[in-house]
Short mmCIF file of C-alpha atoms in Angstrom, two decimals:
data_model
loop_
_atom_site.label_atom_id
_atom_site.label_comp_id
_atom_site.label_asym_id
_atom_site.label_seq_id
_atom_site.Cartn_x
_atom_site.Cartn_y
_atom_site.Cartn_z
CA MET A 1 -3.93 -95.94 24.89
CA ASN A 2 -0.85 -93.78 24.54
CA SER A 3 1.42 -96.84 24.40
CA PHE A 4 -0.57 -98.30 21.49
CA ALA A 5 -0.59 -94.97 19.71
CA THR A 6 3.17 -94.53 20.18
CA SER A 7 4.07 -98.12 19.25
CA TYR A 8 1.95 -98.28 16.12
CA GLY A 9 2.00 -94.66 15.07
CA LEU A 10 -1.80 -94.54 15.20
CA PRO A 11 -3.97 -91.48 15.90
CA THR A 12 -5.96 -91.18 19.15
CA LEU A 13 -9.46 -89.81 19.68
CA ASP A 14 -11.46 -88.59 22.67
CA ILE A 15 -14.59 -90.48 21.66
CA ALA A 16 -16.65 -89.16 24.58
CA TRP A 17 -17.50 -86.13 22.40
CA PHE A 18 -18.41 -88.12 19.29
CA ASP A 19 -21.84 -87.33 17.81
CA VAL A 20 -23.51 -90.72 17.26
CA SER A 21 -26.16 -89.16 15.01
CA SER A 22 -23.46 -88.62 12.38
CA LEU A 23 -22.88 -92.37 11.89
CA PRO A 24 -23.80 -93.49 8.35
CA ASP A 25 -26.30 -96.37 8.41
CA ASP A 26 -24.35 -98.42 5.86
CA ILE A 27 -21.40 -98.88 8.23
CA LYS A 28 -23.40 -99.39 11.46
CA ASN A 29 -23.17 -103.18 11.69
CA LYS A 30 -24.81 -103.89 15.05
CA LYS A 31 -23.69 -107.52 15.26
CA LEU A 32 -20.03 -106.67 14.75
CA ILE A 33 -20.20 -103.67 17.10
CA GLU A 34 -21.64 -105.86 19.86
CA LYS A 35 -19.28 -108.75 19.17
CA HIS A 36 -15.99 -106.84 19.07
CA ARG A 37 -16.89 -103.66 21.03
CA CYS A 38 -15.44 -101.56 18.21
CA LEU A 39 -17.26 -98.71 16.45
CA PRO A 40 -17.00 -97.66 12.80
CA LEU A 41 -16.97 -93.84 12.80
CA ALA A 42 -16.81 -92.67 9.18
CA LYS A 43 -15.92 -93.43 5.57
CA ARG A 44 -13.08 -91.65 3.80
CA ASN A 45 -12.76 -92.66 0.16
CA ASN A 46 -12.25 -96.44 0.36
CA ARG A 47 -11.24 -96.40 4.06
CA LEU A 48 -13.27 -97.16 7.18
CA ILE A 49 -12.27 -95.26 10.33
CA LEU A 50 -12.70 -97.73 13.20
CA ALA A 51 -12.57 -96.77 16.90
CA THR A 52 -10.90 -99.49 18.98
CA SER A 53 -8.90 -99.80 22.18
CA ASN A 54 -6.91 -102.75 20.84
CA PRO A 55 -5.45 -102.54 17.31
CA ASN A 56 -3.94 -106.00 17.87
CA ASN A 57 -7.41 -107.53 17.50
CA LEU A 58 -6.84 -108.51 13.89
CA ILE A 59 -9.97 -110.67 13.76
CA ALA A 60 -12.13 -107.62 14.50
CA LEU A 61 -10.36 -105.51 11.89
CA GLU A 62 -10.69 -108.25 9.25
CA GLU A 63 -14.40 -108.86 9.96
CA PHE A 64 -15.25 -105.15 9.67
CA GLN A 65 -13.24 -104.92 6.45
CA PHE A 66 -14.90 -108.02 4.98
CA ASN A 67 -18.47 -107.10 5.95
CA ILE A 68 -18.36 -103.40 5.08
CA GLY A 69 -16.02 -103.72 2.09
CA LEU A 70 -13.62 -100.94 3.05
CA HIS A 71 -9.98 -100.91 4.16
CA VAL A 72 -9.92 -100.43 7.94
CA GLU A 73 -7.87 -97.69 9.60
CA PRO A 74 -7.97 -97.88 13.41
CA VAL A 75 -8.04 -94.91 15.76
CA ILE A 76 -7.18 -95.56 19.41
CA VAL A 77 -9.76 -94.74 22.10
CA VAL A 78 -10.33 -95.53 25.77
CA GLN A 79 -12.51 -98.65 26.02
CA GLU A 80 -14.65 -97.33 28.87
CA ALA A 81 -15.59 -94.21 26.91
CA LEU A 82 -16.10 -96.32 23.77
CA ASP A 83 -18.51 -98.61 25.61
CA ARG A 84 -20.65 -95.63 26.61
CA VAL A 85 -20.83 -94.39 23.02
CA ILE A 86 -21.68 -97.89 21.79
CA GLU A 87 -24.56 -98.02 24.28
CA LYS A 88 -25.88 -94.77 22.82
CA VAL A 89 -25.65 -96.15 19.29
CA LEU A 90 -27.53 -99.30 20.24
CA GLU A 91 -30.13 -97.33 22.22
CA ASP A 92 -30.74 -94.99 19.30
CA ASP A 93 -31.10 -98.02 17.05
CA LEU A 94 -33.75 -99.39 19.41
CA ASP A 95 -35.67 -96.10 19.56
CA GLN A 96 -35.66 -95.78 15.78
CA LEU A 97 -37.12 -99.22 15.18
CA GLU A 98 -40.30 -98.63 13.20
CA ILE A 99 -42.97 -101.06 12.15
CA SER A 100 -44.64 -100.08 8.90
CA GLU A 101 -48.28 -100.61 7.92
CA ASP A 102 -47.17 -103.39 5.58
CA ASP A 103 -45.36 -105.03 8.50
CA GLU A 104 -48.50 -104.77 10.64
CA GLN A 105 -50.51 -106.49 7.94
CA ARG A 106 -47.93 -109.27 7.67
CA LEU A 107 -47.97 -109.69 11.44
CA ALA A 108 -51.73 -110.06 11.70
CA ASN A 109 -51.41 -113.81 12.26
CA ILE A 110 -48.24 -113.85 14.32
CA GLY A 111 -50.08 -115.66 17.13
CA THR A 112 -50.31 -118.72 14.89
CA ASP A 113 -46.53 -119.11 14.70
CA GLU A 114 -45.54 -122.68 15.40
CA PRO A 115 -43.80 -122.92 18.79
CA GLU A 116 -40.37 -124.41 19.06
CA SER A 117 -40.40 -128.16 19.61
CA ASP A 118 -37.58 -128.36 22.16
CA ASN A 119 -38.41 -126.74 25.48
CA ASN A 120 -34.71 -126.48 26.29
CA GLN A 121 -33.79 -124.85 23.00
CA ALA A 122 -32.42 -121.35 23.47
CA GLU A 123 -34.07 -118.51 21.56
CA ASP A 124 -31.37 -116.95 19.40
CA ALA A 125 -30.85 -113.27 20.17
CA THR A 126 -29.32 -112.59 16.76
CA LYS A 127 -32.10 -113.65 14.43
CA GLY A 128 -31.75 -112.57 10.84
CA ALA A 129 -33.01 -109.28 9.45
CA ASP A 130 -35.54 -111.10 7.27
CA ASP A 131 -37.53 -112.23 10.33
CA ALA A 132 -40.75 -110.41 11.15
CA PRO A 133 -40.03 -106.97 12.66
CA ILE A 134 -41.97 -107.90 15.80
CA VAL A 135 -39.51 -110.75 16.47
CA VAL A 136 -36.51 -108.46 15.96
CA PHE A 137 -38.16 -105.83 18.14
CA ILE A 138 -38.72 -108.18 21.11
CA ASN A 139 -35.25 -109.75 20.84
CA LYS A 140 -33.72 -106.29 20.71
CA LEU A 141 -35.59 -105.23 23.84
CA MET A 142 -34.49 -108.35 25.71
CA THR A 143 -30.82 -107.94 24.80
CA GLU A 144 -31.02 -104.21 25.57
CA ALA A 145 -32.44 -105.00 29.02
CA ILE A 146 -29.53 -107.35 29.73
CA ARG A 147 -27.03 -104.76 28.52
CA LYS A 148 -28.53 -102.04 30.73
CA GLY A 149 -28.55 -104.30 33.80
CA ALA A 150 -32.35 -104.27 34.10
CA SER A 151 -34.09 -106.71 36.41
CA ASP A 152 -37.53 -106.68 34.74
CA LEU A 153 -39.24 -105.75 31.47
CA HIS A 154 -42.86 -104.55 31.48
CA PHE A 155 -45.03 -104.68 28.33
CA GLU A 156 -48.14 -102.67 29.18
CA PRO A 157 -51.33 -102.08 27.16
CA TYR A 158 -53.53 -99.08 27.99
CA GLU A 159 -56.60 -97.50 26.44
CA ASP A 160 -54.68 -95.01 24.30
CA GLN A 161 -51.08 -96.26 24.31
CA PHE A 162 -48.72 -99.21 24.67
CA ARG A 163 -45.46 -98.80 26.52
CA VAL A 164 -42.38 -100.83 27.40
CA ARG A 165 -40.55 -100.13 30.66
CA PHE A 166 -37.34 -101.50 32.19
CA ARG A 167 -36.71 -101.68 35.93
CA ILE A 168 -33.12 -100.47 36.32
CA ASP A 169 -31.60 -100.14 39.80
CA GLY A 170 -35.09 -100.65 41.24
CA ILE A 171 -36.75 -97.82 39.27
CA LEU A 172 -39.07 -98.27 36.27
CA THR A 173 -38.13 -96.25 33.19
CA THR A 174 -40.08 -95.99 29.92
CA ILE A 175 -37.94 -97.28 27.05
CA THR A 176 -40.22 -97.12 24.03
CA LYS A 177 -43.87 -96.79 23.02
CA PRO A 178 -44.63 -98.98 19.98
CA PRO A 179 -47.93 -98.61 18.12
CA GLN A 180 -50.84 -99.52 20.37
CA SER A 181 -52.27 -101.87 17.73
CA LEU A 182 -49.23 -104.12 18.09
CA GLY A 183 -49.94 -104.93 21.76
CA PRO A 184 -51.77 -108.22 21.08
CA ARG A 185 -49.11 -109.33 18.61
CA ILE A 186 -46.28 -108.56 21.06
CA ALA A 187 -48.05 -110.55 23.77
CA ALA A 188 -48.69 -113.42 21.34
CA ARG A 189 -45.07 -113.57 20.24
CA ILE A 190 -43.79 -113.61 23.85
CA LYS A 191 -46.29 -116.39 24.65
CA VAL A 192 -44.97 -118.42 21.71
CA MET A 193 -41.40 -117.94 22.98
CA SER A 194 -42.50 -118.94 26.50
CA LYS A 195 -44.34 -122.12 25.35
CA LEU A 196 -47.65 -120.72 26.66
CA ASN A 197 -51.16 -121.12 25.30
CA ILE A 198 -51.54 -118.31 22.77
CA ALA A 199 -55.31 -118.85 22.56
CA GLU A 200 -55.83 -118.27 26.30
CA ARG A 201 -56.36 -114.57 26.96
CA ARG A 202 -58.65 -114.73 29.99
CA LEU A 203 -56.39 -116.30 32.63
CA PRO A 204 -52.90 -115.52 33.95
CA GLN A 205 -50.06 -117.70 32.63
CA ASP A 206 -46.45 -118.22 33.68
CA GLY A 207 -43.61 -119.38 31.44
CA ARG A 208 -39.91 -119.16 30.78
CA ILE A 209 -37.60 -118.11 27.95
CA LYS A 210 -33.92 -118.92 27.49
CA LEU A 211 -32.22 -116.23 25.43
CA ARG A 212 -28.85 -116.96 23.85
CA VAL A 213 -26.53 -113.95 24.04
CA GLY A 214 -23.27 -114.46 22.19
CA ASN A 215 -21.73 -117.86 21.56
CA LYS A 216 -21.68 -119.27 25.09
CA LYS A 217 -23.90 -117.21 27.41
CA SER A 218 -27.61 -117.86 27.91
CA VAL A 219 -29.95 -115.83 30.10
CA ASP A 220 -33.26 -117.06 31.51
CA PHE A 221 -36.38 -114.90 31.60
CA ARG A 222 -39.31 -115.72 33.89
CA VAL A 223 -42.48 -114.62 32.08
CA SER A 224 -45.81 -113.64 33.65
CA VAL A 225 -48.84 -112.86 31.47
CA LEU A 226 -51.83 -111.14 33.11
CA PRO A 227 -55.13 -110.14 31.43
CA THR A 228 -55.91 -106.46 32.06
CA LEU A 229 -58.72 -104.16 30.97
CA PHE A 230 -57.05 -103.26 27.66
CA GLY A 231 -55.10 -106.42 26.86
CA GLU A 232 -52.48 -108.75 28.29
CA LYS A 233 -49.70 -107.23 30.37
CA VAL A 234 -46.44 -109.18 30.18
CA VAL A 235 -43.64 -108.92 32.74
CA MET A 236 -40.28 -110.62 32.24
CA ARG A 237 -37.93 -111.12 35.20
CA ILE A 238 -34.30 -111.54 34.12
CA LEU A 239 -32.63 -114.47 35.86
CA ASP A 240 -28.98 -113.95 34.89
CA SER A 241 -26.92 -116.09 37.24
CA SER A 242 -23.69 -114.96 35.57
CA ALA A 243 -24.43 -111.37 36.60
CA ALA A 244 -24.68 -112.19 40.30
CA ALA A 245 -21.43 -111.30 42.05
CA LEU A 246 -21.37 -113.54 45.12
CA ASN A 247 -18.76 -111.49 46.94
CA ILE A 248 -19.50 -110.59 50.54
CA ASP A 249 -17.27 -107.51 50.34
CA ILE A 250 -19.48 -105.78 47.75
CA LEU A 251 -22.91 -106.43 49.29
CA GLY A 252 -22.82 -103.36 51.50
CA PHE A 253 -22.32 -104.93 54.95
CA SER A 254 -20.61 -102.85 57.61
CA ASP A 255 -17.57 -104.51 59.17
CA GLN A 256 -19.68 -105.48 62.20
CA GLN A 257 -22.47 -106.93 60.04
CA LYS A 258 -20.04 -108.86 57.85
CA ALA A 259 -18.37 -110.40 60.91
CA LEU A 260 -21.76 -111.34 62.39
CA TYR A 261 -22.91 -113.02 59.17
CA LEU A 262 -19.68 -114.99 58.80
CA GLN A 263 -19.80 -116.00 62.47
CA ASN A 264 -23.34 -117.40 62.13
CA LEU A 265 -22.53 -119.19 58.87
CA GLN A 266 -19.94 -121.23 60.71
CA LEU A 267 -22.33 -122.46 63.39
CA PRO A 268 -22.90 -126.25 63.31
CA GLN A 269 -26.67 -125.79 63.40
CA GLY A 270 -29.33 -123.11 63.51
CA MET A 271 -31.42 -120.98 61.17
CA ILE A 272 -30.46 -117.85 59.24
CA LEU A 273 -33.46 -115.96 57.86
CA VAL A 274 -33.31 -113.12 55.32
CA THR A 275 -36.33 -110.87 55.00
CA GLY A 276 -37.42 -107.99 52.81
CA PRO A 277 -39.72 -107.16 49.88
CA THR A 278 -39.48 -108.71 46.43
CA GLY A 279 -36.39 -107.45 44.61
CA SER A 280 -34.47 -106.48 47.75
CA GLY A 281 -31.53 -108.81 47.05
CA LYS A 282 -32.41 -111.62 49.47
CA THR A 283 -31.37 -114.36 47.03
CA VAL A 284 -27.93 -112.83 46.45
CA SER A 285 -27.35 -112.50 50.21
CA LEU A 286 -28.31 -116.14 50.78
CA TYR A 287 -26.23 -117.42 47.88
CA THR A 288 -23.23 -115.39 48.98
CA GLY A 289 -23.40 -117.30 52.25
CA LEU A 290 -23.91 -120.62 50.46
CA ASN A 291 -20.95 -119.85 48.22
CA ILE A 292 -18.77 -119.42 51.33
CA LEU A 293 -20.06 -122.73 52.75
CA ASN A 294 -19.79 -124.60 49.44
CA THR A 295 -16.85 -126.90 50.13
CA GLU A 296 -16.22 -130.53 49.19
CA GLU A 297 -16.94 -131.88 52.67
CA ARG A 298 -20.43 -130.35 52.90
CA ASN A 299 -23.70 -131.60 51.40
CA ILE A 300 -25.83 -128.56 50.46
CA SER A 301 -29.34 -128.73 49.00
CA THR A 302 -31.73 -125.94 48.04
CA ALA A 303 -35.43 -125.77 47.18
CA GLU A 304 -36.31 -122.68 45.14
CA ASP A 305 -39.10 -121.15 43.08
CA PRO A 306 -37.53 -120.38 40.69
CA VAL A 307 -33.85 -121.37 40.73
CA GLU A 308 -32.30 -117.97 39.99
CA ILE A 309 -28.59 -118.64 40.44
CA ASN A 310 -26.82 -121.78 39.28
CA LEU A 311 -24.03 -122.67 41.69
CA PRO A 312 -21.96 -125.81 40.91
CA GLY A 313 -21.54 -128.15 43.87
CA ILE A 314 -25.00 -127.42 45.30
CA ASN A 315 -28.02 -129.68 44.75
CA GLN A 316 -30.75 -127.33 43.54
CA VAL A 317 -34.41 -128.32 43.30
CA GLN A 318 -37.02 -126.38 41.33
CA ILE A 319 -40.34 -126.32 43.20
CA ASN A 320 -43.34 -127.48 41.16
CA PRO A 321 -46.58 -127.16 43.18
CA LYS A 322 -48.73 -128.36 40.25
CA ALA A 323 -46.85 -131.65 40.30
CA GLY A 324 -47.02 -131.84 44.08
CA LEU A 325 -43.42 -130.76 44.79
CA THR A 326 -43.70 -128.09 47.50
CA PHE A 327 -41.15 -126.41 49.74
CA ALA A 328 -42.24 -128.61 52.63
CA GLY A 329 -42.02 -131.77 50.50
CA ALA A 330 -38.56 -130.90 49.20
CA LEU A 331 -37.33 -130.04 52.69
CA ARG A 332 -38.66 -133.31 54.05
CA SER A 333 -36.77 -135.19 51.33
CA PHE A 334 -33.57 -133.25 51.99
CA LEU A 335 -33.55 -134.50 55.58
CA ARG A 336 -33.44 -138.07 54.27
CA GLN A 337 -30.36 -137.32 52.14
CA ASP A 338 -27.73 -136.74 54.84
CA PRO A 339 -27.61 -132.91 54.52
CA ASP A 340 -25.28 -130.48 56.22
CA ILE A 341 -26.91 -127.28 54.95
CA VAL A 342 -30.34 -126.76 53.43
CA MET A 343 -31.77 -123.64 51.87
CA VAL A 344 -35.53 -123.15 51.43
CA GLY A 345 -36.49 -120.37 49.04
CA GLU A 346 -39.29 -119.09 51.26
CA ILE A 347 -41.13 -120.10 54.43
CA ARG A 348 -44.75 -119.56 53.43
CA ASP A 349 -46.72 -121.78 55.79
CA LEU A 350 -46.66 -123.55 59.14
CA GLU A 351 -45.75 -126.93 57.65
CA THR A 352 -42.57 -125.58 56.02
CA ALA A 353 -41.72 -123.57 59.14
CA GLU A 354 -42.07 -126.60 61.43
CA ILE A 355 -39.85 -128.80 59.26
CA ALA A 356 -37.24 -126.02 58.99
CA VAL A 357 -37.25 -125.55 62.77
CA LYS A 358 -36.88 -129.28 63.33
CA ALA A 359 -33.93 -129.42 60.92
CA ALA A 360 -32.25 -126.48 62.65
CA GLN A 361 -32.65 -128.21 66.02
CA THR A 362 -31.21 -131.53 64.86
CA GLY A 363 -27.74 -130.58 63.65
CA HIS A 364 -28.39 -128.79 60.35
CA MET A 365 -27.84 -125.22 59.17
CA VAL A 366 -31.06 -123.95 57.59
CA MET A 367 -31.27 -120.79 55.45
CA SER A 368 -34.49 -119.26 54.16
CA THR A 369 -36.46 -116.06 53.48
CA LEU A 370 -39.70 -114.47 54.65
CA HIS A 371 -41.58 -111.40 53.50
CA THR A 372 -41.61 -109.01 56.45
CA ASN A 373 -40.62 -105.37 56.87
CA SER A 374 -38.05 -105.76 59.64
CA SER A 375 -36.07 -108.31 61.61
CA PRO A 376 -38.28 -108.14 64.76
CA GLU A 377 -41.43 -108.59 62.65
CA THR A 378 -39.97 -111.85 61.33
CA LEU A 379 -40.10 -113.30 64.83
CA THR A 380 -43.74 -112.26 65.32
CA ARG A 381 -44.60 -113.62 61.86
CA LEU A 382 -43.30 -117.06 62.86
CA LEU A 383 -45.30 -116.85 66.08
CA ASN A 384 -48.43 -115.89 64.14
CA MET A 385 -47.89 -118.86 61.82
CA GLY A 386 -48.16 -121.10 64.86
CA VAL A 387 -44.52 -121.91 65.59
CA PRO A 388 -44.11 -122.21 69.40
CA ALA A 389 -42.01 -119.50 71.01
CA TYR A 390 -39.56 -121.99 72.53
CA ASN A 391 -38.90 -123.50 69.08
CA ILE A 392 -38.16 -120.04 67.63
CA ALA A 393 -35.85 -119.14 70.50
CA SER A 394 -33.92 -122.40 70.21
CA SER A 395 -33.61 -122.60 66.41
CA VAL A 396 -33.23 -119.08 64.95
CA SER A 397 -29.62 -117.82 65.01
CA LEU A 398 -29.70 -114.66 62.88
CA ILE A 399 -32.31 -112.59 61.04
CA ILE A 400 -31.22 -110.19 58.28
CA ALA A 401 -33.64 -107.54 57.00
CA GLN A 402 -32.50 -105.74 53.88
CA ARG A 403 -33.26 -103.19 51.20
CA LEU A 404 -31.43 -102.07 48.07
CA ALA A 405 -30.58 -98.38 47.59
CA ARG A 406 -29.24 -96.80 44.43
CA LYS A 407 -25.59 -95.73 44.58
CA LEU A 408 -24.61 -92.23 43.52
CA CYS A 409 -22.58 -92.04 40.33
CA PRO A 410 -18.99 -91.33 41.50
CA LYS A 411 -18.29 -89.29 38.35
CA CYS A 412 -21.04 -86.69 38.67
CA LYS A 413 -22.33 -86.61 42.27
CA GLU A 414 -22.23 -83.15 43.80
CA PRO A 415 -22.25 -81.85 47.39
CA GLU A 416 -25.53 -81.11 49.13
CA THR A 417 -25.87 -78.75 52.08
CA ILE A 418 -28.58 -79.54 54.65
CA PRO A 419 -29.19 -77.52 57.86
CA THR A 420 -28.21 -79.14 61.16
CA GLU A 421 -31.80 -79.11 62.44
CA GLU A 422 -32.97 -81.11 59.45
CA LEU A 423 -30.09 -83.57 59.81
CA LEU A 424 -31.19 -84.25 63.39
CA ARG A 425 -34.79 -84.75 62.25
CA GLU A 426 -33.63 -87.20 59.59
CA GLY A 427 -31.90 -89.29 62.26
CA PHE A 428 -28.21 -88.39 62.10
CA THR A 429 -26.55 -88.53 65.50
CA GLU A 430 -24.94 -85.55 67.21
CA ALA A 431 -21.63 -87.41 66.97
CA GLN A 432 -21.97 -87.67 63.18
CA ILE A 433 -22.91 -84.01 62.90
CA ALA A 434 -19.96 -83.01 65.08
CA GLU A 435 -17.68 -85.06 62.83
CA GLY A 436 -19.09 -83.30 59.78
CA VAL A 437 -21.90 -84.62 57.57
CA ASN A 438 -20.80 -84.22 53.94
CA LEU A 439 -23.78 -85.36 51.91
CA PHE A 440 -24.03 -85.65 48.13
CA LYS A 441 -26.89 -85.50 45.63
CA PRO A 442 -27.35 -86.90 42.11
CA LYS A 443 -26.64 -84.85 39.00
CA GLY A 444 -26.58 -87.14 35.94
CA CYS A 445 -24.06 -87.84 33.19
CA ASP A 446 -23.39 -90.20 30.29
CA ALA A 447 -22.04 -92.86 32.66
CA CYS A 448 -25.17 -93.20 34.84
CA THR A 449 -28.98 -93.08 35.02
CA ASN A 450 -30.23 -89.81 36.53
CA GLY A 451 -27.19 -89.55 38.77
CA TYR A 452 -27.22 -93.13 40.07
CA LYS A 453 -25.30 -96.21 39.00
CA GLY A 454 -25.71 -99.62 40.64
CA ARG A 455 -27.18 -100.47 44.02
CA VAL A 456 -25.93 -101.25 47.50
CA GLY A 457 -27.54 -103.21 50.32
CA LEU A 458 -28.86 -101.76 53.57
CA TYR A 459 -29.07 -104.26 56.41
CA GLU A 460 -30.26 -104.78 59.95
CA MET A 461 -29.12 -107.94 61.73
CA LEU A 462 -30.92 -109.37 64.74
CA SER A 463 -28.97 -111.96 66.73
CA MET A 464 -30.62 -114.47 69.02
CA THR A 465 -29.02 -113.27 72.26
CA PRO A 466 -30.09 -114.68 75.67
CA ASN A 467 -32.05 -111.46 76.34
CA MET A 468 -33.81 -111.77 72.97
CA ALA A 469 -34.67 -115.44 73.58
CA SER A 470 -36.13 -114.57 77.00
CA LEU A 471 -38.25 -111.77 75.52
CA ILE A 472 -39.62 -114.11 72.83
CA MET A 473 -40.57 -116.64 75.50
CA GLU A 474 -42.37 -113.86 77.40
CA GLY A 475 -44.43 -112.98 74.30
CA GLY A 476 -42.78 -109.65 73.50
CA SER A 477 -44.24 -107.53 70.71
CA ALA A 478 -42.34 -106.56 67.55
CA ILE A 479 -41.69 -103.11 69.02
CA GLU A 480 -40.30 -104.58 72.24
CA LEU A 481 -38.19 -107.07 70.29
CA GLY A 482 -36.82 -104.23 68.16
CA LYS A 483 -35.83 -102.18 71.20
CA GLN A 484 -34.08 -105.17 72.73
CA ALA A 485 -32.25 -105.87 69.47
CA GLN A 486 -30.94 -102.29 69.42
CA LYS A 487 -29.79 -102.66 73.02
CA ASP A 488 -27.93 -105.78 71.87
CA GLY A 489 -26.15 -103.74 69.17
CA MET A 490 -28.42 -103.98 66.11
CA LYS A 491 -28.37 -101.09 63.64
CA THR A 492 -31.79 -100.53 62.06
CA LEU A 493 -32.31 -100.27 58.31
CA ARG A 494 -32.68 -96.51 58.71
CA GLN A 495 -29.45 -96.21 60.67
CA SER A 496 -27.60 -98.34 58.10
CA GLY A 497 -28.97 -96.17 55.31
CA LEU A 498 -27.97 -92.91 57.00
CA GLN A 499 -24.46 -94.31 57.40
CA LYS A 500 -24.34 -95.01 53.63
CA ALA A 501 -25.39 -91.39 52.99
CA PHE A 502 -22.81 -90.19 55.54
CA ASP A 503 -20.14 -92.18 53.66
CA GLY A 504 -21.15 -90.59 50.35
CA VAL A 505 -22.31 -93.88 48.83
CA THR A 506 -25.88 -92.72 48.25
CA SER A 507 -28.08 -89.66 48.80
CA LEU A 508 -30.39 -88.78 51.68
CA THR A 509 -33.26 -88.58 49.17
CA GLU A 510 -32.64 -92.21 48.18
CA ILE A 511 -32.50 -93.35 51.81
CA ASN A 512 -35.82 -91.62 52.44
CA ARG A 513 -37.24 -93.48 49.44
CA VAL A 514 -36.33 -96.96 50.67
CA THR A 515 -36.51 -96.62 54.48
CA SER A 516 -38.90 -95.07 57.01
CA HIS A 517 -38.04 -92.83 59.94
#
């Protein structure tokens, strides 16, 4: 910043203290602000004061001058601080979106809008201002959710209110509460965008929306509509493959866990299973492994529902049960196509499990997920499905159980003092306490959400050791399998979480939220 200011003789500004409420509406061009990440601050006579980190961006300066009709004078700011202020401006714009009574009357028949003819056509996120306010409102919410890094949007009708919530870093937060009377129209518009039956209000429906953001990027939304007592609740899951960072070094593995995962990925055959609740990051963990294995000499195929991450070089199949394409059917077909590695989105039944086991025993690496609470419970789940113990012992190589915990904001986290007795009750070891447990707690600032920013994975990894295989063959319970796994060196989810708190990555409160003692 200083070099630009010195070279061009331009003034600098600490924009972190700028009051966004002072922005005149006639210079707040949202499209240009989003496009160029510059912010018009004020008008002085016939001049527009424009905050930018790069005065060499002549295209941005010219577009602001042309659209606002004032001569542009740049002031130099730090881009990171500018981005935070821009987020505030766009958030305030979202909160101030009002729908008048005249608009409500015009929107009375929004459900009869004619759906788009091309199912692959992307819905433009920058529709014109003349479009119905309900359309602008929904598009604005969707783009805001992407900008905030949300994973889901919830549109919820209740007896006396209608609210919209975003799930950010695993936590639902209320974003806005539009007029309750607009609930049916919001649901109808989303159903039109999703190519769903707008006349059907009694049964659940599932659809998809492709939202164009900018000139090149498109983001998919998986849409679920569910009739409730006071109207249709709509949930959108954001499937942004470009946002998935498939880098093993940022997932949250310890050095030991990382080495174990990489070691098992290089096995010529076997089965790697990832388990955990919905939204725990299983897909990213699997695709990080697939990304490592994705080389020219390997044939990799996946069966998913839905396909969340697009990875070039991998043959991805979208499951369609209504058309008869199931996980088991896709897996059976994969085995006829000379595969090296196959990934099945989820093992839900005995048929899929048996085919996966057979593939793992006949020279293929198989990767999949299950919904269980821990690694040992995954083994008992397979047994309960009907998979013979000897097949489990001979095919499963590694089981990864995982959760996602919110990371403390590095800019505002503050120390937290906890008595030694309580640290022992929480599960910290005497060795850790002797070393010195320096815990932190959230505070909250402009750069984070309630003291947290981003998430990190917590993992427990169960290897199929000879002792573990013998215990499975003897019919060991989940508790016995868990004890054996710890003897073999496994760190439980709780232990992994406490280590993250010990390292200052997250708080003890957050670990208590996502793991049990």
